[in-house]
Coordinates of C-alpha atoms and ligand atoms in Angstrom, one line a residue:
M1 CA 104.9 101.6 87.2
N2 CA 108.6 102.7 89.0
I3 CA 108.2 106.5 90.4
A4 CA 111.7 107.9 90.9
T5 CA 112.9 108.6 94.8
F6 CA 114.5 111.3 96.6
T7 CA 117.2 110.0 99.0
L8 CA 117.2 112.4 102.2
N9 CA 119.4 114.0 104.0
N10 CA 119.4 110.7 106.2
G11 CA 119.1 108.0 103.9
V12 CA 115.3 107.2 104.1
E13 CA 113.8 107.4 100.5
M14 CA 110.3 109.3 99.5
P15 CA 109.1 108.7 96.4
A16 CA 109.4 111.7 93.9
I17 CA 105.9 112.9 93.5
G18 CA 102.7 112.6 96.2
L19 CA 98.8 113.1 96.5
G20 CA 98.3 116.5 97.8
V21 CA 94.9 116.4 99.4
F22 CA 94.3 119.6 100.8
Q23 CA 90.9 121.0 100.5
T24 CA 90.1 117.7 99.5
P25 CA 86.6 117.3 101.8
P26 CA 86.7 114.2 104.1
Q27 CA 84.1 112.5 102.3
E28 CA 86.1 112.4 98.7
T29 CA 89.5 111.5 100.7
I30 CA 88.7 108.0 100.3
A31 CA 88.2 107.6 96.4
A32 CA 91.1 110.3 95.3
V33 CA 93.7 108.2 97.7
R34 CA 92.5 105.3 96.5
A35 CA 92.2 106.4 93.1
A36 CA 95.9 107.6 93.3
L37 CA 97.2 104.3 94.9
E38 CA 95.8 102.3 92.0
T39 CA 97.5 104.7 89.5
G40 CA 100.8 104.1 91.3
Y41 CA 101.2 107.0 93.8
R42 CA 102.8 105.7 97.2
H43 CA 103.3 108.7 98.1
I44 CA 100.4 111.0 100.5
D45 CA 101.0 114.3 101.8
T46 CA 98.4 115.4 104.1
A47 CA 98.1 117.9 107.5
A48 CA 96.3 117.7 111.1
S49 CA 94.9 120.7 109.2
Y50 CA 93.4 119.5 106.7
G51 CA 91.1 117.5 108.6
N52 CA 90.9 114.4 106.3
E53 CA 93.6 112.2 107.8
R54 CA 91.3 109.3 109.1
E55 CA 90.0 108.8 105.6
V56 CA 93.8 109.0 104.1
G57 CA 94.6 106.3 106.9
Q58 CA 91.4 104.3 105.4
A59 CA 92.2 104.9 102.1
I60 CA 95.5 103.3 102.8
A61 CA 94.4 100.3 105.2
G62 CA 91.7 99.2 102.5
S63 CA 94.3 99.4 99.1
G64 CA 95.7 95.9 100.2
L65 CA 99.2 97.4 100.0
D66 CA 101.8 96.6 102.4
R67 CA 101.8 99.5 105.1
S68 CA 105.8 100.0 104.1
Q69 CA 105.2 100.7 100.5
V70 CA 103.3 104.0 101.3
F71 CA 105.0 106.8 102.1
V72 CA 103.0 108.8 104.7
E73 CA 103.5 112.3 105.1
T74 CA 101.7 115.0 107.5
K75 CA 102.0 118.5 109.5
V76 CA 101.8 119.8 113.0
W77 CA 99.7 122.7 113.3
I78 CA 100.7 125.8 115.1
S79 CA 98.1 125.3 117.7
D80 CA 100.2 122.3 118.7
Y81 CA 102.8 123.1 119.1
G82 CA 105.0 123.3 122.4
Y83 CA 106.9 119.9 123.6
E84 CA 104.4 118.1 125.7
Q85 CA 101.8 119.4 122.5
T86 CA 103.8 118.0 119.7
L87 CA 104.5 115.3 121.2
H88 CA 100.7 115.0 122.0
A89 CA 99.8 116.1 117.7
F90 CA 102.0 112.8 116.7
D91 CA 99.7 110.8 118.9
K92 CA 96.5 112.4 117.2
S93 CA 97.4 112.2 113.7
A94 CA 99.1 108.7 113.9
G95 CA 95.6 108.0 115.7
K96 CA 93.6 109.2 113.1
L97 CA 95.6 107.6 110.0
G98 CA 95.7 104.1 111.7
V99 CA 99.5 103.9 111.6
D100 CA 102.5 103.3 114.2
V101 CA 104.7 105.6 112.6
I102 CA 104.3 108.6 110.3
D103 CA 107.3 108.6 107.3
L104 CA 107.6 112.7 107.4
L105 CA 106.1 114.5 110.1
I106 CA 106.9 118.3 109.5
L107 CA 106.0 121.6 111.3
H108 CA 103.1 123.2 108.8
Q109 CA 103.9 127.0 109.6
A110 CA 107.4 128.6 111.3
L111 CA 105.1 130.9 113.7
P112 CA 107.9 133.4 113.7
S113 CA 105.8 135.2 116.3
A114 CA 106.3 132.4 118.5
F115 CA 109.4 131.0 117.6
D116 CA 110.1 129.6 120.9
R117 CA 107.4 127.5 120.4
T118 CA 108.5 126.0 116.9
I119 CA 111.9 125.0 118.6
A120 CA 110.2 123.3 121.2
A121 CA 107.3 121.5 118.7
Y122 CA 111.4 120.8 116.6
Q123 CA 112.6 119.4 119.6
A124 CA 110.0 117.3 120.0
L125 CA 109.9 116.2 116.2
E126 CA 113.9 115.1 117.1
K127 CA 112.2 113.0 120.0
L128 CA 109.8 111.0 118.0
L129 CA 112.7 110.4 115.2
A130 CA 115.1 109.2 117.9
D131 CA 112.4 107.1 119.2
G132 CA 111.3 105.8 115.5
K133 CA 108.0 106.7 115.4
V134 CA 108.1 109.3 112.4
R135 CA 111.0 107.9 109.8
A136 CA 112.1 111.9 109.0
I137 CA 111.1 115.4 110.0
G138 CA 111.1 118.5 108.5
V139 CA 109.5 122.1 108.2
S140 CA 107.3 123.9 106.0
N141 CA 106.7 127.6 105.0
F142 CA 110.1 128.6 106.8
M143 CA 112.2 131.4 105.0
P144 CA 116.1 131.2 105.2
D145 CA 116.5 133.0 108.0
H146 CA 113.7 130.8 109.9
L147 CA 115.6 127.8 108.7
A148 CA 119.2 129.6 110.0
R149 CA 116.9 130.2 113.8
L150 CA 116.0 126.5 114.2
L151 CA 119.6 125.1 112.9
G152 CA 121.0 127.1 115.5
A153 CA 119.0 125.9 118.2
T154 CA 118.4 122.5 117.4
E155 CA 120.6 119.2 116.4
V156 CA 118.9 117.5 113.7
V157 CA 118.9 118.8 110.2
P158 CA 115.3 119.0 108.4
A159 CA 115.1 116.2 106.1
V160 CA 112.0 118.5 103.7
N161 CA 111.0 122.3 103.6
Q162 CA 107.9 122.2 102.0
V163 CA 107.4 125.5 100.3
E164 CA 105.1 127.3 97.7
I165 CA 106.8 126.4 94.9
H166 CA 105.1 127.4 90.5
P167 CA 106.0 129.0 88.0
Y168 CA 105.1 132.1 88.9
F169 CA 106.6 132.2 92.7
T170 CA 110.0 130.2 92.3
Q171 CA 111.8 131.7 95.7
P172 CA 114.9 130.7 94.7
D173 CA 116.1 132.4 97.5
V174 CA 114.6 129.8 100.0
Q175 CA 116.1 126.8 97.8
A176 CA 119.4 128.2 97.5
A177 CA 119.4 127.9 101.6
D178 CA 117.7 124.4 101.6
A179 CA 119.9 123.3 99.3
K180 CA 123.1 124.4 101.3
H181 CA 121.7 122.6 103.8
G182 CA 120.8 119.6 102.6
I183 CA 117.4 120.0 102.5
L184 CA 114.7 118.6 100.0
T185 CA 112.7 121.4 98.6
Q186 CA 109.3 120.1 98.6
A187 CA 106.9 122.2 96.7
W188 CA 103.3 122.8 97.6
S189 CA 101.1 124.0 94.6
P190 CA 103.4 122.5 92.1
I191 CA 101.5 123.1 89.4
G192 CA 100.2 126.4 90.3
G193 CA 96.8 125.4 91.9
I194 CA 96.7 128.5 94.7
T195 CA 96.8 131.0 91.2
S196 CA 93.4 129.7 90.0
Y197 CA 91.6 128.6 93.0
R198 CA 93.0 132.0 96.0
G199 CA 90.7 134.6 93.6
R200 CA 92.8 134.8 90.3
T201 CA 91.1 133.8 87.0
G202 CA 92.0 133.2 83.8
A203 CA 94.8 134.5 82.1
H204 CA 96.4 134.9 85.6
S205 CA 96.4 131.4 86.2
T206 CA 98.9 128.8 85.6
F207 CA 96.7 126.6 84.3
D208 CA 96.1 129.5 81.5
D209 CA 99.5 130.5 80.5
P210 CA 100.5 131.0 77.4
T211 CA 104.2 130.0 77.5
I212 CA 103.8 126.8 79.7
A213 CA 101.1 126.3 77.3
A214 CA 103.2 126.1 74.1
I215 CA 106.0 124.1 75.8
A216 CA 103.2 121.7 76.5
A217 CA 102.4 121.8 72.5
E218 CA 106.1 120.9 71.8
H219 CA 106.5 118.0 74.4
G220 CA 102.6 116.6 73.2
R221 CA 102.1 117.4 76.9
T222 CA 99.7 119.3 79.4
P223 CA 100.4 122.0 81.5
A224 CA 100.5 120.2 84.3
Q225 CA 102.9 117.7 83.6
V226 CA 104.9 120.3 82.1
M227 CA 105.5 122.4 85.5
L228 CA 105.6 119.0 87.6
R229 CA 108.3 117.9 84.6
W230 CA 110.2 121.0 85.5
G231 CA 109.8 120.8 89.3
L232 CA 111.8 117.3 89.2
Q233 CA 114.4 118.0 86.8
Q234 CA 115.2 121.0 88.8
G235 CA 115.6 118.4 91.9
R236 CA 112.1 119.2 93.6
S237 CA 109.5 117.0 95.5
V238 CA 106.0 117.5 94.4
I239 CA 102.8 117.1 95.3
P240 CA 100.4 117.9 93.0
K241 CA 96.8 117.9 94.4
S242 CA 93.5 116.5 92.4
T243 CA 90.5 114.5 93.3
R244 CA 90.0 113.3 89.8
P245 CA 91.3 110.1 88.8
T246 CA 92.4 111.2 85.1
R247 CA 93.9 114.1 86.5
I248 CA 95.7 111.9 89.5
A249 CA 97.1 109.8 86.6
E250 CA 98.2 112.3 84.2
N251 CA 99.9 113.9 87.0
L252 CA 101.7 111.0 87.6
D253 CA 102.4 110.0 84.0
V254 CA 105.3 112.5 83.8
F255 CA 108.6 110.0 83.4
D256 CA 108.9 109.6 80.1
F257 CA 109.9 113.2 78.9
D258 CA 112.4 115.8 79.4
L259 CA 112.5 119.9 79.2
T260 CA 115.5 121.3 77.3
P261 CA 117.5 123.5 79.6
G262 CA 116.6 126.8 77.4
Q263 CA 112.6 125.6 78.8
L264 CA 113.4 125.0 82.3
D265 CA 115.1 128.8 82.0
T266 CA 111.8 129.8 80.1
L267 CA 109.9 128.4 82.8
D268 CA 112.0 130.0 85.4
A269 CA 111.2 133.8 83.9
L270 CA 107.8 133.3 85.1
N271 CA 108.7 134.1 88.6
T272 CA 106.6 137.5 89.3
G273 CA 108.1 137.2 92.6
A274 CA 104.1 137.3 94.1
R275 CA 103.0 135.0 96.4
G276 CA 100.4 133.1 96.6
G277 CA 99.7 132.1 99.9
P278 CA 99.7 134.4 103.0
A279 CA 103.3 135.3 104.5
P280 CA 105.0 133.2 106.9
E281 CA 105.2 136.3 109.4
D282 CA 101.1 136.5 108.9
V283 CA 100.7 132.9 110.1
T284 CA 99.9 133.7 113.8
I285 CA 98.6 131.4 116.5
E286 CA 95.5 134.7 116.9
A287 CA 95.0 134.5 113.0
F288 CA 95.1 130.9 112.2
G289 CA 94.8 129.2 115.3
R290 CA 91.9 126.3 115.5
D291 CA 91.8 122.8 117.6
I292 CA 93.0 120.2 116.3
P293 CA 90.9 117.0 117.9
D294 CA 91.8 113.9 119.2
A295 CA 91.8 110.8 117.2
Ligands
NDP301 P1 98.0 122.1 93.1 O1 99.2 122.7 92.2 O2 98.7 120.8 93.1 O3 97.2 122.4 92.3 C1 96.0 122.0 93.1 C2 94.1 122.5 91.8 O4 94.8 122.0 90.5 C3 93.1 122.2 92.2 O5 92.0 123.0 92.0 C4 93.3 120.8 91.1 O6 91.2 120.3 91.1 C5 94.0 121.3 90.0 N1 94.1 120.2 88.9 C6 95.1 118.9 89.6 N2 95.5 118.7 88.5 C7 95.2 119.0 87.4 C8 95.4 119.0 85.9 N3 96.9 118.3 85.8 N4 95.1 119.7 85.1 C9 94.3 120.8 85.7 N5 94.1 121.6 86.7 C10 94.8 120.5 87.8 O7 97.7 122.7 94.3 P2 97.7 122.8 96.0 O8 97.6 124.0 96.5 O9 96.5 122.0 96.1 O10 99.0 121.9 96.3 C11 99.0 120.5 96.7 C12 99.0 119.9 97.8 O11 100.3 120.5 98.6 C13 98.4 119.9 98.4 O12 97.5 119.2 98.9 C14 98.5 119.9 100.5 O13 99.1 118.9 100.5 C15 100.3 120.7 100.3 N6 99.7 122.4 100.5 C16 100.5 122.5 101.4 C17 100.8 123.7 102.0 C18 101.7 124.4 103.1 O14 101.3 125.3 103.6 N7 102.5 123.4 103.4 C19 100.1 125.0 101.3 C20 99.0 124.7 100.0 C21 99.2 123.3 99.6 P3 91.0 119.4 90.8 O15 91.4 118.6 92.5 O16 89.7 119.7 91.0 O17 91.3 118.4 89.6

């Protein structure tokens, strides 16, 4: 299968769909990543804080694919922010992943409560980029004011800003700020997983939304496929997570239909403005800090 790609702002090509592995237990990660690579995925999104980088790397190494064929994205946790700490965080992640070069390394959170550390961490990413240890660098959960502060203090414009986006939370202001600066918006929880696993149930989950279900029925598709198509058609990178091979395949099978402009608008109109994840300001070292082990 030929997967569409995005060209990042430094010319690097990234597959438009990746497999997310947040909350994928380490013991299930090899099977999930293997299933994804066999189905045709060529992009995996993990993070130091997910505790499964080693298994992601093992699955890639055992896939028979050349290293250059798989785009590996991971994230530096806030506990490792700071210039020297973040350089070391690269060694930890690369060591666990078993790779010399990480395709896309991003800061997991803005950490506005200690933004000087965020800037130092980003300057370490710039150094890793200059040294050829990463092919692209970016950020996650950065709001427009965080982006503005970062851009004012650093040289390299992030390639990607990975933020919560699904039909119930579309963050148009963040998407506009990303676009203005040439940053690709990458949607986490692109099918609204967080609307089901974060305490909301039944009718409040995107998977059970009647409007999404109706559009899916019109195309003979599933709600997840409609939400992924919506993201792709609006120019977002999407990284759906599943540990089930049938869903992993379903989530990649989205390149042979198009939503109409009216359907895209209908999905946009489901935005509640209420995020599922923590507010970026609330993610502090005190509340969320944790040790990331060495490789
Ligand atoms: P998703 O929107 O990808 O939804 C995942 C959930 O939906 C899981 O519970 C999964 O269960 C279920 N699911 C997957 N496919 C289908 C399907 N076709 N039909 C019905 N249910 C389905 O949510 P995530 O929050 O996991 O986000 C995706 C990725 O984004 C993460 O894995 C991670 O890589 C990244 N992320 C980044 C964050 C950040 O702060 N930067 C925060 C959160 C996520 P099952 O596995 O049982 O199939």
